[in-house]
Short mmCIF file of C-alpha atoms in Angstrom, two decimals:
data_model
loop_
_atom_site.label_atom_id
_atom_site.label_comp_id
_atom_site.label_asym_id
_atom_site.label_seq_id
_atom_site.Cartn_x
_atom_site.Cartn_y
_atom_site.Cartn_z
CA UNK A 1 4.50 31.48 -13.54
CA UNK A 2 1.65 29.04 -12.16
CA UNK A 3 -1.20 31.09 -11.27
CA UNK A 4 -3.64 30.69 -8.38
CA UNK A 5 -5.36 27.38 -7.57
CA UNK A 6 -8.80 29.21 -7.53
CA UNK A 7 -11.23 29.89 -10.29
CA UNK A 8 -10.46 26.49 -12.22
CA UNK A 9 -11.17 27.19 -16.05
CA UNK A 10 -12.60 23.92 -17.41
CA UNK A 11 -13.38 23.59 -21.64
CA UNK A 12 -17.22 24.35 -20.80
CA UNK A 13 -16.52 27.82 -19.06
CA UNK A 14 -13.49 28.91 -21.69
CA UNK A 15 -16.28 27.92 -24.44
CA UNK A 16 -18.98 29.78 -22.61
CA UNK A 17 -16.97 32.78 -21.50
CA UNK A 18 -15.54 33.66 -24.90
CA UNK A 19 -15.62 34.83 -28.69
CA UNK A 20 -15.82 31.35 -31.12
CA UNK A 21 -12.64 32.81 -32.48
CA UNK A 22 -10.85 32.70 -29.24
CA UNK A 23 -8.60 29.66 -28.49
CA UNK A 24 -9.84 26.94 -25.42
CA UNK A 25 -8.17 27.64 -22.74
CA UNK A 26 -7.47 24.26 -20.38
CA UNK A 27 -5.49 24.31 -17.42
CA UNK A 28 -3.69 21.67 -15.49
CA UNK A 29 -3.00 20.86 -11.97
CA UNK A 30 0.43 21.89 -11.19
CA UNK A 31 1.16 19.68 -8.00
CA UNK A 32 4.44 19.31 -5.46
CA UNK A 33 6.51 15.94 -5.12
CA UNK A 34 3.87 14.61 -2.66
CA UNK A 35 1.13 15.04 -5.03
CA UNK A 36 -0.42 18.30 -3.20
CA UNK A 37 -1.87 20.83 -5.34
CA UNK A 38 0.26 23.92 -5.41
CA UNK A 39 -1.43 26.08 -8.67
CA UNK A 40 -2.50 25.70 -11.85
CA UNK A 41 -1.25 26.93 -15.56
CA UNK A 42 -1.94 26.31 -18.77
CA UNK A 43 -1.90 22.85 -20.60
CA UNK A 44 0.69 23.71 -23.33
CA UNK A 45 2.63 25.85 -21.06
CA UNK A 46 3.01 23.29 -18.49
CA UNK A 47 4.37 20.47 -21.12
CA UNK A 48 7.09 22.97 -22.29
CA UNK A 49 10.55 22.52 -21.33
CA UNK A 50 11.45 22.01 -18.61
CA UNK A 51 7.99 21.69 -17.75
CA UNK A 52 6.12 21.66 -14.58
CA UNK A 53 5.33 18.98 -12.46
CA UNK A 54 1.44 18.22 -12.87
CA UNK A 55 -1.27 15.63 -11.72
CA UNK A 56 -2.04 13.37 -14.36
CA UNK A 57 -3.81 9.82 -15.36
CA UNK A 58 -3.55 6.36 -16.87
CA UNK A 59 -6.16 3.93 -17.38
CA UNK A 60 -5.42 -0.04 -18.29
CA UNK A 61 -8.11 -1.79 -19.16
CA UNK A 62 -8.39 -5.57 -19.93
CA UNK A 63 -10.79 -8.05 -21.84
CA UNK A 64 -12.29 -11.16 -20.41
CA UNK A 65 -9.55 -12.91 -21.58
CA UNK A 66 -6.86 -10.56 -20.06
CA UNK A 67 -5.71 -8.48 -23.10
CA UNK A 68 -4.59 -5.37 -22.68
CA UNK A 69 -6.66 -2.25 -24.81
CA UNK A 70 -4.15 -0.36 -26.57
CA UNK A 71 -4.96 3.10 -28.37
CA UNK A 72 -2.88 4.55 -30.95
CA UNK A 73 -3.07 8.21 -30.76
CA UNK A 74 -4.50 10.13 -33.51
CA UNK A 75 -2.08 11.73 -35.89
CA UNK A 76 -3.97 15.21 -34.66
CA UNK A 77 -2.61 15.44 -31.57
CA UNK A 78 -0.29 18.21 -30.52
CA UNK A 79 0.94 15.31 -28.26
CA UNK A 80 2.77 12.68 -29.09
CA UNK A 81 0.58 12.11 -32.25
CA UNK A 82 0.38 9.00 -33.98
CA UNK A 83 2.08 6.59 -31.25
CA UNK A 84 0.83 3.54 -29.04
CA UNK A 85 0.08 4.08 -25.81
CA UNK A 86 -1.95 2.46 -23.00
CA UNK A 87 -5.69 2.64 -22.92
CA UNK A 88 -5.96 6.24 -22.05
CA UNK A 89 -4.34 8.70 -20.23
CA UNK A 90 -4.62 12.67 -19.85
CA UNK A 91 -4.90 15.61 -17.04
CA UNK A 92 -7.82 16.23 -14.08
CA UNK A 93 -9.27 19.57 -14.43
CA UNK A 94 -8.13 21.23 -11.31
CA UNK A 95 -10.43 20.36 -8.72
CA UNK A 96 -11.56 17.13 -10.49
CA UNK A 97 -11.32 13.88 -8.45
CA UNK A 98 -8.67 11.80 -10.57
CA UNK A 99 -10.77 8.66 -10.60
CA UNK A 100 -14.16 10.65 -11.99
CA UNK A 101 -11.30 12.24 -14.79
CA UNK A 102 -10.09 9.01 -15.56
CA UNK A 103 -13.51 7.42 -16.19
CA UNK A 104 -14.86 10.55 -18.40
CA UNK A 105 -11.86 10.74 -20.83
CA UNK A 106 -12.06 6.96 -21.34
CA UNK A 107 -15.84 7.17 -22.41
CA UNK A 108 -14.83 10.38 -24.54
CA UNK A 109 -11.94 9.11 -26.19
CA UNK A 110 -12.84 5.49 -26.60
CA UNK A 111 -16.47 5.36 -26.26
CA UNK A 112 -17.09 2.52 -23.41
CA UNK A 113 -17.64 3.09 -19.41
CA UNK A 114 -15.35 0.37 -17.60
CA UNK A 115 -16.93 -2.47 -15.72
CA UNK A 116 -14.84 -2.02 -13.24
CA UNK A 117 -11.82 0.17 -12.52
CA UNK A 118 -9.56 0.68 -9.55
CA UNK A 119 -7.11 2.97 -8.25
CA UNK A 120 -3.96 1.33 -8.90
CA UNK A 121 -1.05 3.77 -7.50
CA UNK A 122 1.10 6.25 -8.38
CA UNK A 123 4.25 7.26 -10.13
CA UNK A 124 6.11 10.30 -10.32
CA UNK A 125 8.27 10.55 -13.98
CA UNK A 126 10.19 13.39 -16.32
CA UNK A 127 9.54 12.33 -20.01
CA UNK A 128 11.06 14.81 -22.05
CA UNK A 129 9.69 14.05 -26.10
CA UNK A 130 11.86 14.25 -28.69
CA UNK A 131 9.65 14.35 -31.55
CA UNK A 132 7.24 17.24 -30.28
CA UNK A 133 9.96 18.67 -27.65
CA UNK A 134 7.44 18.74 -24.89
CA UNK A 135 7.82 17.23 -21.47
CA UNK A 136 5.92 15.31 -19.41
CA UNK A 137 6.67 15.78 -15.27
CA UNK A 138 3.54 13.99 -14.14
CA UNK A 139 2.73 13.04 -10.65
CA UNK A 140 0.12 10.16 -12.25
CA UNK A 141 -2.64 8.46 -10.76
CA UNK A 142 -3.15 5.01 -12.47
CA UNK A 143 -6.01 2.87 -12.79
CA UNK A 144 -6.55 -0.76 -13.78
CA UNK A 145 -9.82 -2.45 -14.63
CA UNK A 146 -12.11 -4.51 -17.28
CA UNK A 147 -13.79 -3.85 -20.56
CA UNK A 148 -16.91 -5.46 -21.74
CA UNK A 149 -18.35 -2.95 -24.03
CA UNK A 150 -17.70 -2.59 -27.72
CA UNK A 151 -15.19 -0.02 -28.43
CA UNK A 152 -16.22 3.33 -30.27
CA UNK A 153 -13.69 5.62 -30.17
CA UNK A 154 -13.21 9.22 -31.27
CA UNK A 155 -11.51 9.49 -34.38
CA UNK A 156 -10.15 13.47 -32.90
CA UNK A 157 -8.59 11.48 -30.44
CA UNK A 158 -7.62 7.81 -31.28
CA UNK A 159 -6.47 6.37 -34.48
CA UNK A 160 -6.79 2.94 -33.67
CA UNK A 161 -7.00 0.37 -30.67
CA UNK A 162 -5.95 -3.49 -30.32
CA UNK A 163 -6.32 -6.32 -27.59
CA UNK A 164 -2.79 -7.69 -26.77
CA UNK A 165 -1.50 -10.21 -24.98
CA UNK A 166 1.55 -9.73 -23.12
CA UNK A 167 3.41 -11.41 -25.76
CA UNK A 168 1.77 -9.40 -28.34
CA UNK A 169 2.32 -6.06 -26.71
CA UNK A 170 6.28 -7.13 -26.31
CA UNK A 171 6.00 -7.96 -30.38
CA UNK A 172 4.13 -4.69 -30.78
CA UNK A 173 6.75 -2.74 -28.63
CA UNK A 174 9.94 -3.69 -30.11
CA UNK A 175 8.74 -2.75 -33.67
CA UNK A 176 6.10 0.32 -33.18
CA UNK A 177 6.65 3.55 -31.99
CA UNK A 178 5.26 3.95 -28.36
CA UNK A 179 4.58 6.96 -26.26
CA UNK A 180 7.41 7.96 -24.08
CA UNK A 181 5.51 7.10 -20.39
CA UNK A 182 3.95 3.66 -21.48
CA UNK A 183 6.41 1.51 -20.09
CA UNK A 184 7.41 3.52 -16.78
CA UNK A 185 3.18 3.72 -16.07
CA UNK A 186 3.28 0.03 -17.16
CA UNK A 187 5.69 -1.20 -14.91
CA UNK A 188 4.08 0.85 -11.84
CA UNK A 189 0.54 -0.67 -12.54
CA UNK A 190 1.84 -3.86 -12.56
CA UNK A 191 0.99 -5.19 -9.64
CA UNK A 192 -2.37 -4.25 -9.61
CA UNK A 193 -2.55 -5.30 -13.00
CA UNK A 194 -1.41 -8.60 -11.97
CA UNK A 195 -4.23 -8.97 -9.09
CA UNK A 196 -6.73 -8.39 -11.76
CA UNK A 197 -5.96 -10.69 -14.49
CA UNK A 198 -4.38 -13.46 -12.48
CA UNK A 199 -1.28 -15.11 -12.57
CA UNK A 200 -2.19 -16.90 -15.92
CA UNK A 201 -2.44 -13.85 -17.56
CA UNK A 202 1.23 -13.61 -17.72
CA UNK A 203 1.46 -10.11 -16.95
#
């Protein structure tokens, strides 16, 4: 059962508050159909079927020459391992401003703070996985915005990254395995996406 919005258990106080033996402990934002906050539970709990609707992220970030950062997700994941996906994604700690959660987990993960980055919408999907047989019900906040540092990600987390063009990422797409969400969070950023890069930048 989702337990009570209050006392929100981040990585830092399950790591402070217990024995090194004892498993981290992260919950998740468990949220209504308007996006409201209604409780939180457990990460691995809330991505099990059917799962439970939860807020959620995705960040896009482009070059100065309007590619598209793509991570592949390291084969360690619980999640979805070893798939493409956009340039990051993942869950606010409840409490946690989705804009401040987007732009930590893309400097963990990938190693870079964007130049810029912009709210960019929101979409509301049911992803059910077949290779882990999690689900994703995500009410997610997406982001758009530019790149000009030098990529160092976190091997934990990413396995690999590449620029693409959108003819490149169509290329990449029809003969890679991507994550389940990519395209619907795609689609939904689009038009911001659009407004950033320009109409020459074909996306």
């Amino acid at each position: 059962m989702p337990t009570s919005p209050t006392s929100p258990t981040t990585p830092a106080d399950a790591a402070s508050g217990a024995s090194d033996d004892a498993p981290e402990t992260i919950l998740l934002e468990l949220v209504d159909e308007y996006g409201n906050t209604i409780g939180t539970e457990e990460k691995l709990t809330a991505h099990r079927p059917p799962g439970l609707l939860h807020r959620a992220f995705s960040v896009f970030l482009f070059d100065e020459r309007g590619r598209l950062l793509l991570q592949r997700r390291a084969l360690g994941k619980y999640h979805s391992p070893g798939v493409w996906s956009n340039t990051c994604c993942g869950h606010p700690y409840p409490g946690e401003a989705p804009f401040a959660a987007a732009a930590r987990r893309t400097h963990e993960e990938l190693g870079i703070s964007p130049s810029l980055l912009a709210e960019a919408g929101t979409v509301r999907y049911n992803h059910p996985d077949p290779a882990s047989g999690l689900v994703e019900q995500e009410y997610n906040h997406l982001f758009v915005g530019l790149v000009q540092a030098d990529v160092r990600p976190d091997p934990e987390e990413v396995g690999e990254t590449a620029f693409v063009t959108p003819a490149e990422l169509a290329e990449r797409h029809a003969s890679a395995p991507f994550s389940a969400w990519f395209m619907t969070v795609l689609d939904a950023a689009r038009p911001a996406v659009r407004e950033l890069t320009g109409p020459s930048g074909g996306w």
